[in-house]
Structures are given as structure tokens and as C-alpha cells.
Amino acid sequence: MEGPVLLSISVLSTTDPLLRDVTSLCAGDGTDVLVCDLRDASVLLHLARPDGSGWEREVPLAHPCLTCSLREAVVPALAELADRGDGALLLALPVAVEPLNVLPALDDLMSPGEVLHDCRLTASVHAVDLSTAARDLLDHVPLAERGLALFEEDERCTGEVLMMSLGYADVVLALGEDTLGSDLVEHLRPFDTLRVDHLDDLTPDLLLGGTHDVDEAIGRVHPASTAAWGGPTTHGVWTLDLHSERPFHPGRLADRVGELAPAGTCARGCFWLPSRPRTVCTWEVNGSTVSVGTAGDWEEDPRTHLIVTGVGDPGVREAVERSFAEILMSEEELRDALAWVGADDGLADWFPGAE
């Protein structure tokens, strides 16, 4: 006796509304497409099938947030389609929603006994417009300026979303002819992901023939395990892979933080401090704006690892490399590192709520 038919789901993300619509339309020639949009107090769902049928429904929300939209609108719709015996679907996320915030949650609900037990994730696809990629990554462009903020306090920028999404995706759909944007995408795209450059390449087999591994995808973007992938240098793009077992000196980091984030660069990674020896401190740069935070505790020996990508002047690259080495604690300073434990490092404003 054959087992139940599983609904195979690929997920599309992007920061470009037109690109999402065009990609969804082209993919819809070979599979069902469910497009999701967030409204002020509701979620709008539109299902389109290759035969021209489908439906549209608006689901009111008690709270206009991504978690509520998944729980109250998207998940019930996916469960309904699975119960009907549908076999394949492309889920087009709202513009500027990061796949990291959706796919792991969906994957958890696909475990035996859960509401989506008859579903499976096949691929995370991120579509990027190469003509705007350089500006999106290297300038600090708030989503709100593009009309893409998901909620009133959404302070994310385009580079933040794009870097995370490129790292998480299994498939990168890179459209356009801009060579600088293309090289930047290559520097930020992991080795084990696939890049396609034409909508015709986004076949049903590519979308639905594989299996999305959530743990592997998270590993590609987690600050403590992300890697420097590099890429072509013909058009001046470079990547620095800066790493050390030593921590940053808290005082020098506070005084010289801007030297690690010059204009025209983006960066990601982790670091540690002698004053917070168990904490994984996170690092992200877009358009000279530095974001730091925490990502739990170290499960292994702490380390400092920054991956910096930029364009042009090699002197900038050399200056970043030099500053990195000078901000690290010296071997002599490390001998007195215990004196920092429990001491005020002057960085409490960087880590609000942390001990």
C-alpha cells in the first residue's frame, strides 16, 4: 500500500516586489503558487494554479506580525492544500521577509504528528536584482525608504536582508547584467548553493526535486559558523577572512570600531571579549553601519572571525586588515585577561539586557 502524498514546498524570498511577481508568474507555468502578503491587520493569500484556477482570501490578524501570519494564515492554507492531495507548491513570501524566519518554523511543523506532517520543504530560493545589488549591500538603505518595512519599528536595511537571504538560500536566482552586482553576489553566495541566471532555469525539478536541510542552511548564516566564500575579483570586489583565537580589546574596539566598517563594505561574523568570555558576540556591517548582538554561549573555544567584503581601493582592504590586528588583545594583554571578568567594559549599550 502506497503512503500518503506529500506536498512538496519550495519557498521564494526577495527584496524586490516586481521580481517576486515575475518569478512567481514564470514558476506558475509548472506548479501551484501561493503568494503571501502582509497587510496592516491581515494576511492576503493568493493561490494560482497552472490551469488558471485558484482562490484569494484575506485572513484577519489579531496582531500584524510574521509569527501570527504564519500561525493563523499560511500554515492552515498549507495544511488544507496537503489534505486535498496537492503534490507541489511554490510559496512566495512577503517581500523583505527573510527565509531564516520562516523555513525553520515550517520545518518543525512537518514532524510526525504536527499539523504539516504531510508536507516537506524542497528548496529555499532567493531572487536578487543584480542592477541594485551593489547599492543594497554597500549603502545603508533602510527598508522603510523603499516602502518595504514590515512593521512600524522595522529598522532593517536592504543589505541586512540580502546578506542573510543569500547565505541561507539553496538556490540564488540572479537576474540582470550588472557585473559588479554579479561579483558581489558570488562573494556572498556559499559554495554549496546553486546560482541560476535565467527564469527559464527555475524548473519544477529544480524547485521541487531536492530537500531543504534547515540545519545546513542555518550553519551557513550563523555568525559563529559562516565562512568566507570569495569570488571573482575582475571588477574590484575583494573579501577578507580575518580570524584569531584572541578577543578584541574592549576599549580599542569602542574607540576604533569605525575602522572595521569603512564605506563601501559589508561584513558578518563573530567575536569575543575578555569581559564576556562565554558570549558569542555577533558582527554585521552594511554601508558603514555596524550592528552587534549576541548569539548564545560558546560551545567550543571562543574565537574572533570577521568576513569583510568590499569594492575598489586596495588601501581600504589593507587598512581594515591592519586595524583588525591592532584591536585584538596582544599576548601580553591576555595574561591579565582574568581581570576583565565581571568588570565594566564600557559596552553595556552595545548589548542591552546582557549580563
mmCIF file of C-alpha atoms in Angstrom:
data_model
loop_
_atom_site.group_PDB
_atom_site.id
_atom_site.type_symbol
_atom_site.label_atom_id
_atom_site.label_comp_id
_atom_site.label_asym_id
_atom_site.label_seq_id
_atom_site.Cartn_x
_atom_site.Cartn_y
_atom_site.Cartn_z
ATOM 1 C CA MET A 1 0.000 0.000 0.000
ATOM 2 C CA GLU A 2 1.382 3.392 -1.010
ATOM 3 C CA GLY A 3 1.975 6.047 1.643
ATOM 4 C CA PRO A 4 0.294 9.457 1.691
ATOM 5 C CA VAL A 5 1.121 12.019 -0.989
ATOM 6 C CA LEU A 6 3.435 14.638 0.436
ATOM 7 C CA LEU A 7 3.022 18.289 -0.522
ATOM 8 C CA SER A 8 6.468 19.397 -1.731
ATOM 9 C CA ILE A 9 7.012 23.080 -0.942
ATOM 10 C CA SER A 10 9.717 25.394 -2.257
ATOM 11 C CA VAL A 11 9.922 28.894 -0.768
ATOM 12 C CA LEU A 12 10.709 32.106 -2.658
ATOM 13 C CA SER A 13 12.116 35.214 -0.955
ATOM 14 C CA THR A 14 13.296 38.576 -2.314
ATOM 15 C CA THR A 15 13.523 42.291 -1.513
ATOM 16 C CA ASP A 16 12.096 43.293 -4.904
ATOM 17 C CA PRO A 17 8.287 43.295 -5.348
ATOM 18 C CA LEU A 18 8.432 43.192 -9.162
ATOM 19 C CA LEU A 19 10.981 40.387 -9.117
ATOM 20 C CA ARG A 20 8.780 38.350 -6.799
ATOM 21 C CA ASP A 21 5.762 38.779 -9.059
ATOM 22 C CA VAL A 22 7.667 37.942 -12.250
ATOM 23 C CA THR A 23 9.333 34.909 -10.678
ATOM 24 C CA SER A 24 6.034 33.643 -9.261
ATOM 25 C CA LEU A 25 4.342 34.077 -12.639
ATOM 26 C CA CYS A 26 7.049 32.183 -14.514
ATOM 27 C CA ALA A 27 7.242 29.393 -11.946
ATOM 28 C CA GLY A 28 3.459 29.110 -12.093
ATOM 29 C CA ASP A 29 3.695 27.524 -15.536
ATOM 30 C CA GLY A 30 4.798 24.295 -13.867
ATOM 31 C CA THR A 31 3.479 24.310 -10.301
ATOM 32 C CA ASP A 32 0.907 25.850 -7.993
ATOM 33 C CA VAL A 33 1.977 29.176 -6.473
ATOM 34 C CA LEU A 34 0.773 30.597 -3.147
ATOM 35 C CA VAL A 35 1.629 34.294 -2.793
ATOM 36 C CA CYS A 36 1.530 35.774 0.708
ATOM 37 C CA ASP A 37 1.313 39.479 1.511
ATOM 38 C CA LEU A 38 1.141 41.194 4.894
ATOM 39 C CA ARG A 39 -1.427 43.939 5.429
ATOM 40 C CA ASP A 40 -1.853 46.246 8.434
ATOM 41 C CA ALA A 41 -4.235 43.838 10.172
ATOM 42 C CA SER A 42 -4.480 40.840 7.853
ATOM 43 C CA VAL A 43 -2.703 38.441 5.509
ATOM 44 C CA LEU A 44 -3.666 38.259 1.851
ATOM 45 C CA LEU A 45 -3.198 34.843 0.249
ATOM 46 C CA HIS A 46 -3.493 34.227 -3.485
ATOM 47 C CA LEU A 47 -3.307 30.709 -4.921
ATOM 48 C CA ALA A 48 -2.699 30.331 -8.645
ATOM 49 C CA ARG A 49 -2.653 27.003 -10.489
ATOM 50 C CA PRO A 50 -1.191 26.309 -13.947
ATOM 51 C CA ASP A 51 -4.693 25.607 -15.295
ATOM 52 C CA GLY A 52 -5.821 29.120 -14.366
ATOM 53 C CA SER A 53 -7.869 28.152 -11.320
ATOM 54 C CA GLY A 54 -7.172 29.161 -7.739
ATOM 55 C CA TRP A 55 -8.508 31.391 -5.000
ATOM 56 C CA GLU A 56 -7.824 34.522 -2.981
ATOM 57 C CA ARG A 57 -8.583 35.030 0.689
ATOM 58 C CA GLU A 58 -7.829 37.586 3.361
ATOM 59 C CA VAL A 59 -7.215 36.368 6.891
ATOM 60 C CA PRO A 60 -7.611 38.955 9.689
ATOM 61 C CA LEU A 61 -4.904 39.036 12.343
ATOM 62 C CA ALA A 62 -5.102 39.965 15.990
ATOM 63 C CA HIS A 63 -1.510 41.203 15.697
ATOM 64 C CA PRO A 64 0.119 42.160 12.372
ATOM 65 C CA CYS A 65 3.362 40.192 12.727
ATOM 66 C CA LEU A 66 5.094 37.418 10.809
ATOM 67 C CA THR A 67 4.577 34.834 13.549
ATOM 68 C CA CYS A 68 0.833 35.459 13.632
ATOM 69 C CA SER A 69 0.580 35.394 9.848
ATOM 70 C CA LEU A 70 2.264 32.006 9.725
ATOM 71 C CA ARG A 71 0.185 30.535 12.530
ATOM 72 C CA GLU A 72 -3.189 31.933 11.504
ATOM 73 C CA ALA A 73 -2.994 32.112 7.721
ATOM 74 C CA VAL A 74 -0.096 30.416 5.937
ATOM 75 C CA VAL A 75 0.100 27.180 7.936
ATOM 76 C CA PRO A 76 -3.671 26.477 7.753
ATOM 77 C CA ALA A 77 -3.576 27.108 3.993
ATOM 78 C CA LEU A 78 -0.666 24.698 3.524
ATOM 79 C CA ALA A 79 -2.413 22.061 5.649
ATOM 80 C CA GLU A 80 -5.573 22.481 3.561
ATOM 81 C CA LEU A 81 -3.675 22.010 0.289
ATOM 82 C CA ALA A 82 -1.927 18.939 1.672
ATOM 83 C CA ASP A 83 -5.244 17.451 2.779
ATOM 84 C CA ARG A 84 -6.609 17.975 -0.738
ATOM 85 C CA GLY A 85 -3.785 15.832 -2.086
ATOM 86 C CA ASP A 86 -1.864 18.605 -3.861
ATOM 87 C CA GLY A 87 1.659 17.485 -4.680
ATOM 88 C CA ALA A 88 3.705 20.626 -5.304
ATOM 89 C CA LEU A 89 3.710 24.299 -4.410
ATOM 90 C CA LEU A 90 5.871 27.420 -4.582
ATOM 91 C CA LEU A 91 5.283 29.615 -1.507
ATOM 92 C CA ALA A 92 6.157 33.244 -2.314
ATOM 93 C CA LEU A 93 6.912 35.045 0.946
ATOM 94 C CA PRO A 94 6.063 38.700 1.568
ATOM 95 C CA VAL A 95 8.760 40.976 0.192
ATOM 96 C CA ALA A 96 11.672 41.537 2.630
ATOM 97 C CA VAL A 97 10.815 38.526 4.809
ATOM 98 C CA GLU A 98 13.999 36.557 5.482
ATOM 99 C CA PRO A 99 13.733 32.800 4.855
ATOM 100 C CA LEU A 100 15.573 32.175 8.143
ATOM 101 C CA ASN A 101 12.492 33.493 9.946
ATOM 102 C CA VAL A 102 10.100 31.147 8.142
ATOM 103 C CA LEU A 103 11.572 27.867 6.951
ATOM 104 C CA PRO A 104 12.839 26.512 10.299
ATOM 105 C CA ALA A 105 9.399 27.181 11.824
ATOM 106 C CA LEU A 106 7.667 25.416 8.938
ATOM 107 C CA ASP A 107 10.105 22.513 9.128
ATOM 108 C CA ASP A 108 9.286 21.999 12.818
ATOM 109 C CA LEU A 109 5.598 21.719 11.899
ATOM 110 C CA MET A 110 6.395 18.996 9.360
ATOM 111 C CA SER A 111 7.475 16.496 12.027
ATOM 112 C CA PRO A 112 5.320 13.403 12.611
ATOM 113 C CA GLY A 113 2.140 14.301 14.459
ATOM 114 C CA GLU A 114 2.386 18.013 13.622
ATOM 115 C CA VAL A 115 -0.100 19.952 11.518
ATOM 116 C CA LEU A 116 2.094 19.890 8.371
ATOM 117 C CA HIS A 117 3.198 16.259 8.675
ATOM 118 C CA ASP A 118 2.096 15.655 5.066
ATOM 119 C CA CYS A 119 4.419 18.386 3.747
ATOM 120 C CA ARG A 120 8.140 18.643 3.020
ATOM 121 C CA LEU A 121 10.473 21.525 2.190
ATOM 122 C CA THR A 122 12.394 21.151 -1.042
ATOM 123 C CA ALA A 123 14.289 24.413 -1.622
ATOM 124 C CA SER A 124 14.805 27.955 -0.399
ATOM 125 C CA VAL A 125 15.101 30.269 -3.406
ATOM 126 C CA HIS A 126 16.202 33.896 -3.147
ATOM 127 C CA ALA A 127 15.754 36.200 -6.145
ATOM 128 C CA VAL A 128 18.089 39.184 -6.466
ATOM 129 C CA ASP A 129 18.229 42.058 -8.961
ATOM 130 C CA LEU A 130 21.892 42.438 -9.912
ATOM 131 C CA SER A 131 21.372 46.038 -11.006
ATOM 132 C CA THR A 132 20.619 47.113 -7.419
ATOM 133 C CA ALA A 133 22.707 44.536 -5.525
ATOM 134 C CA ALA A 134 25.786 46.752 -5.046
ATOM 135 C CA ARG A 135 23.759 49.652 -3.659
ATOM 136 C CA ASP A 136 21.648 47.369 -1.493
ATOM 137 C CA LEU A 137 24.701 45.691 0.024
ATOM 138 C CA LEU A 138 27.203 48.532 0.316
ATOM 139 C CA ASP A 139 24.984 51.502 1.178
ATOM 140 C CA HIS A 140 22.847 51.663 4.286
ATOM 141 C CA VAL A 141 19.369 51.742 2.745
ATOM 142 C CA PRO A 142 16.605 51.307 5.347
ATOM 143 C CA LEU A 143 13.722 49.165 4.159
ATOM 144 C CA ALA A 144 11.383 51.969 5.184
ATOM 145 C CA GLU A 145 12.917 54.214 2.498
ATOM 146 C CA ARG A 146 11.903 51.621 -0.095
ATOM 147 C CA GLY A 147 8.433 51.204 1.368
ATOM 148 C CA LEU A 148 9.329 47.639 2.349
ATOM 149 C CA ALA A 149 9.259 47.821 6.153
ATOM 150 C CA LEU A 150 7.117 45.015 7.550
ATOM 151 C CA PHE A 151 6.062 46.862 10.694
ATOM 152 C CA GLU A 152 6.326 50.327 12.187
ATOM 153 C CA GLU A 153 9.552 49.699 14.117
ATOM 154 C CA ASP A 154 11.255 47.740 11.308
ATOM 155 C CA GLU A 155 14.746 49.278 11.246
ATOM 156 C CA ARG A 156 16.352 46.675 8.988
ATOM 157 C CA CYS A 157 18.217 47.732 5.867
ATOM 158 C CA THR A 158 18.316 46.143 2.425
ATOM 159 C CA GLY A 159 21.854 44.813 2.889
ATOM 160 C CA GLU A 160 20.976 43.079 6.136
ATOM 161 C CA VAL A 161 18.137 41.171 4.495
ATOM 162 C CA LEU A 162 20.052 40.447 1.290
ATOM 163 C CA MET A 163 23.200 39.142 3.009
ATOM 164 C CA MET A 164 21.205 36.837 5.264
ATOM 165 C CA SER A 165 18.990 35.578 2.455
ATOM 166 C CA LEU A 166 21.872 34.909 0.052
ATOM 167 C CA GLY A 167 23.623 32.891 2.736
ATOM 168 C CA TYR A 168 20.553 30.877 3.722
ATOM 169 C CA ALA A 169 19.137 30.044 0.283
ATOM 170 C CA ASP A 170 19.727 26.761 -1.547
ATOM 171 C CA VAL A 171 19.185 28.462 -4.902
ATOM 172 C CA VAL A 172 20.064 32.051 -5.837
ATOM 173 C CA LEU A 173 18.168 33.470 -8.816
ATOM 174 C CA ALA A 174 20.394 36.313 -10.047
ATOM 175 C CA LEU A 175 18.746 38.408 -12.752
ATOM 176 C CA GLY A 176 20.309 41.275 -14.693
ATOM 177 C CA GLU A 177 23.565 42.155 -16.425
ATOM 178 C CA ASP A 178 25.355 44.294 -13.813
ATOM 179 C CA THR A 179 28.863 42.840 -13.466
ATOM 180 C CA LEU A 180 29.659 44.458 -10.109
ATOM 181 C CA GLY A 181 26.417 43.225 -8.594
ATOM 182 C CA SER A 182 27.083 39.782 -10.032
ATOM 183 C CA ASP A 183 30.560 39.612 -8.469
ATOM 184 C CA LEU A 184 29.244 40.747 -5.083
ATOM 185 C CA VAL A 185 26.576 38.052 -5.131
ATOM 186 C CA GLU A 186 29.272 35.482 -5.902
ATOM 187 C CA HIS A 187 31.339 36.626 -2.915
ATOM 188 C CA LEU A 188 28.326 36.265 -0.609
ATOM 189 C CA ARG A 189 26.876 33.062 -2.057
ATOM 190 C CA PRO A 190 28.010 29.892 -0.232
ATOM 191 C CA PHE A 191 29.923 27.236 -2.157
ATOM 192 C CA ASP A 192 27.220 24.619 -1.636
ATOM 193 C CA THR A 193 24.372 26.667 -3.087
ATOM 194 C CA LEU A 194 23.253 26.856 -6.712
ATOM 195 C CA ARG A 195 23.089 30.029 -8.794
ATOM 196 C CA VAL A 196 20.839 30.371 -11.826
ATOM 197 C CA ASP A 197 20.760 33.447 -14.046
ATOM 198 C CA HIS A 198 17.582 32.973 -16.075
ATOM 199 C CA LEU A 199 13.944 32.480 -15.141
ATOM 200 C CA ASP A 200 13.778 29.564 -17.576
ATOM 201 C CA ASP A 201 16.277 27.726 -15.351
ATOM 202 C CA LEU A 202 13.828 27.747 -12.444
ATOM 203 C CA THR A 203 12.286 24.431 -13.478
ATOM 204 C CA PRO A 204 9.869 22.311 -11.396
ATOM 205 C CA ASP A 205 12.647 19.760 -10.930
ATOM 206 C CA LEU A 206 14.986 22.427 -9.521
ATOM 207 C CA LEU A 207 12.289 23.848 -7.258
ATOM 208 C CA LEU A 208 10.837 20.566 -6.040
ATOM 209 C CA GLY A 209 13.353 17.797 -6.674
ATOM 210 C CA GLY A 210 15.590 18.324 -3.659
ATOM 211 C CA THR A 211 15.303 18.515 0.125
ATOM 212 C CA HIS A 212 15.922 21.661 2.150
ATOM 213 C CA ASP A 213 18.213 20.998 5.109
ATOM 214 C CA VAL A 214 17.397 23.586 7.766
ATOM 215 C CA ASP A 215 20.445 22.819 9.912
ATOM 216 C CA GLU A 216 22.831 23.221 6.991
ATOM 217 C CA ALA A 217 21.188 26.483 5.944
ATOM 218 C CA ILE A 218 21.363 27.903 9.473
ATOM 219 C CA GLY A 219 25.007 26.866 9.659
ATOM 220 C CA ARG A 220 25.754 28.904 6.549
ATOM 221 C CA VAL A 221 24.477 32.119 8.154
ATOM 222 C CA HIS A 222 25.143 31.641 11.866
ATOM 223 C CA PRO A 223 27.763 34.199 12.962
ATOM 224 C CA ALA A 224 29.909 31.520 14.612
ATOM 225 C CA SER A 225 29.981 29.151 11.618
ATOM 226 C CA THR A 226 29.615 31.282 8.495
ATOM 227 C CA ALA A 227 32.551 31.083 6.097
ATOM 228 C CA ALA A 228 34.351 33.315 3.607
ATOM 229 C CA TRP A 229 33.384 32.104 0.149
ATOM 230 C CA GLY A 230 35.182 34.622 -2.056
ATOM 231 C CA GLY A 231 34.598 35.065 -5.760
ATOM 232 C CA PRO A 232 35.770 36.877 -8.897
ATOM 233 C CA THR A 233 37.980 39.942 -8.486
ATOM 234 C CA THR A 234 37.867 41.265 -12.057
ATOM 235 C CA HIS A 235 35.691 44.237 -11.126
ATOM 236 C CA GLY A 236 37.450 45.102 -7.888
ATOM 237 C CA VAL A 237 35.478 43.029 -5.389
ATOM 238 C CA TRP A 238 37.512 41.576 -2.542
ATOM 239 C CA THR A 239 36.859 39.546 0.598
ATOM 240 C CA LEU A 240 38.958 39.459 3.761
ATOM 241 C CA ASP A 241 38.820 36.404 6.025
ATOM 242 C CA LEU A 242 40.012 37.786 9.380
ATOM 243 C CA HIS A 243 40.324 35.323 12.239
ATOM 244 C CA SER A 244 42.072 34.896 15.553
ATOM 245 C CA GLU A 245 41.731 32.928 18.764
ATOM 246 C CA ARG A 246 42.308 36.177 20.662
ATOM 247 C CA PRO A 247 39.486 38.524 21.751
ATOM 248 C CA PHE A 248 39.052 42.156 20.875
ATOM 249 C CA HIS A 249 40.257 44.636 23.469
ATOM 250 C CA PRO A 250 37.005 46.298 24.661
ATOM 251 C CA GLY A 251 38.472 49.787 24.861
ATOM 252 C CA ARG A 252 40.172 49.709 21.478
ATOM 253 C CA LEU A 253 37.100 48.184 19.857
ATOM 254 C CA ALA A 254 34.909 51.009 21.168
ATOM 255 C CA ASP A 255 37.396 53.656 20.042
ATOM 256 C CA ARG A 256 38.160 52.214 16.606
ATOM 257 C CA VAL A 257 35.021 50.346 15.593
ATOM 258 C CA GLY A 258 34.587 52.549 12.519
ATOM 259 C CA GLU A 259 37.924 51.372 11.137
ATOM 260 C CA LEU A 260 36.448 47.905 10.678
ATOM 261 C CA ALA A 261 33.452 49.287 8.785
ATOM 262 C CA PRO A 262 34.647 51.735 6.113
ATOM 263 C CA ALA A 263 32.329 52.961 3.368
ATOM 264 C CA GLY A 264 31.779 50.523 0.541
ATOM 265 C CA THR A 265 31.972 47.356 2.623
ATOM 266 C CA CYS A 266 29.701 44.785 4.155
ATOM 267 C CA ALA A 267 30.685 42.264 6.790
ATOM 268 C CA ARG A 268 29.486 39.434 9.006
ATOM 269 C CA GLY A 269 30.976 37.259 11.709
ATOM 270 C CA CYS A 270 31.576 36.874 15.421
ATOM 271 C CA PHE A 271 33.972 37.976 18.134
ATOM 272 C CA TRP A 272 34.543 37.619 21.841
ATOM 273 C CA LEU A 273 35.560 39.884 24.667
ATOM 274 C CA PRO A 274 37.573 39.138 27.825
ATOM 275 C CA SER A 275 34.782 40.802 29.808
ATOM 276 C CA ARG A 276 32.171 38.448 28.259
ATOM 277 C CA PRO A 277 34.185 35.268 27.681
ATOM 278 C CA ARG A 278 31.207 32.903 27.313
ATOM 279 C CA THR A 279 29.161 35.082 24.957
ATOM 280 C CA VAL A 280 29.140 34.730 21.170
ATOM 281 C CA CYS A 281 29.174 38.371 20.082
ATOM 282 C CA THR A 282 27.851 38.929 16.565
ATOM 283 C CA TRP A 283 29.080 41.386 13.956
ATOM 284 C CA GLU A 284 27.354 42.777 10.865
ATOM 285 C CA VAL A 285 28.178 45.758 8.677
ATOM 286 C CA ASN A 286 26.176 47.379 5.871
ATOM 287 C CA GLY A 287 27.058 50.797 4.499
ATOM 288 C CA SER A 288 29.365 51.840 7.374
ATOM 289 C CA THR A 289 26.651 50.923 9.899
ATOM 290 C CA VAL A 290 27.755 48.352 12.453
ATOM 291 C CA SER A 291 25.283 46.051 14.209
ATOM 292 C CA VAL A 292 26.408 43.936 17.132
ATOM 293 C CA GLY A 293 24.475 41.483 19.248
ATOM 294 C CA THR A 294 24.715 38.088 20.863
ATOM 295 C CA ALA A 295 24.033 34.554 19.664
ATOM 296 C CA GLY A 296 24.102 32.441 22.810
ATOM 297 C CA ASP A 297 27.137 30.961 24.519
ATOM 298 C CA TRP A 298 30.229 29.396 23.001
ATOM 299 C CA GLU A 299 30.007 25.611 22.760
ATOM 300 C CA GLU A 300 33.686 25.425 21.861
ATOM 301 C CA ASP A 301 36.747 27.608 22.303
ATOM 302 C CA PRO A 302 35.825 31.246 21.572
ATOM 303 C CA ARG A 303 37.268 32.970 18.539
ATOM 304 C CA THR A 304 37.131 36.207 16.610
ATOM 305 C CA HIS A 305 36.182 35.815 12.957
ATOM 306 C CA LEU A 306 35.127 38.680 10.680
ATOM 307 C CA ILE A 307 34.448 38.320 6.950
ATOM 308 C CA VAL A 308 34.636 41.664 5.165
ATOM 309 C CA THR A 309 33.663 42.190 1.522
ATOM 310 C CA GLY A 310 34.301 45.437 -0.310
ATOM 311 C CA VAL A 311 34.920 47.038 -3.678
ATOM 312 C CA GLY A 312 37.787 49.081 -5.076
ATOM 313 C CA ASP A 313 40.718 50.717 -3.289
ATOM 314 C CA PRO A 314 43.096 48.007 -2.035
ATOM 315 C CA GLY A 315 44.267 50.522 0.553
ATOM 316 C CA VAL A 316 40.899 50.188 2.292
ATOM 317 C CA ARG A 317 41.310 46.441 2.443
ATOM 318 C CA GLU A 318 44.801 46.767 3.887
ATOM 319 C CA ALA A 319 43.630 49.310 6.468
ATOM 320 C CA VAL A 320 40.833 47.011 7.669
ATOM 321 C CA GLU A 321 43.264 44.122 7.975
ATOM 322 C CA ARG A 322 45.707 46.271 9.929
ATOM 323 C CA SER A 323 43.023 47.641 12.271
ATOM 324 C CA PHE A 324 41.725 44.161 12.975
ATOM 325 C CA ALA A 325 45.170 43.028 14.113
ATOM 326 C CA GLU A 326 45.662 46.136 16.277
ATOM 327 C CA ILE A 327 42.261 45.931 18.009
ATOM 328 C CA LEU A 328 42.863 42.336 19.084
ATOM 329 C CA MET A 329 44.330 41.870 22.544
ATOM 330 C CA SER A 330 48.051 41.193 22.472
ATOM 331 C CA GLU A 331 49.540 38.067 24.001
ATOM 332 C CA GLU A 332 50.888 40.218 26.821
ATOM 333 C CA GLU A 333 47.436 41.716 27.491
ATOM 334 C CA LEU A 334 45.907 38.247 27.541
ATOM 335 C CA ARG A 335 47.994 37.347 30.567
ATOM 336 C CA ASP A 336 45.816 39.766 32.563
ATOM 337 C CA ALA A 337 42.548 38.820 30.824
ATOM 338 C CA LEU A 338 41.000 37.464 34.033
ATOM 339 C CA ALA A 339 40.964 40.988 35.415
ATOM 340 C CA TRP A 340 38.274 41.813 32.837
ATOM 341 C CA VAL A 341 35.813 39.159 34.038
ATOM 342 C CA GLY A 342 32.949 40.954 35.775
ATOM 343 C CA ALA A 343 34.477 44.355 35.103
ATOM 344 C CA ASP A 344 32.698 47.196 33.315
ATOM 345 C CA ASP A 345 33.895 47.063 29.715
ATOM 346 C CA GLY A 346 32.042 50.223 28.689
ATOM 347 C CA LEU A 347 29.982 48.315 26.116
ATOM 348 C CA ALA A 348 26.732 47.844 28.035
ATOM 349 C CA ASP A 349 24.881 49.970 25.470
ATOM 350 C CA TRP A 350 26.023 47.562 22.740
ATOM 351 C CA PHE A 351 24.496 44.557 24.493
ATOM 352 C CA PRO A 352 21.294 45.736 26.207
ATOM 353 C CA GLY A 353 19.847 43.163 28.552
ATOM 354 C CA ALA A 354 23.016 41.067 28.625
ATOM 355 C CA GLU A 355 24.657 40.189 31.883
#
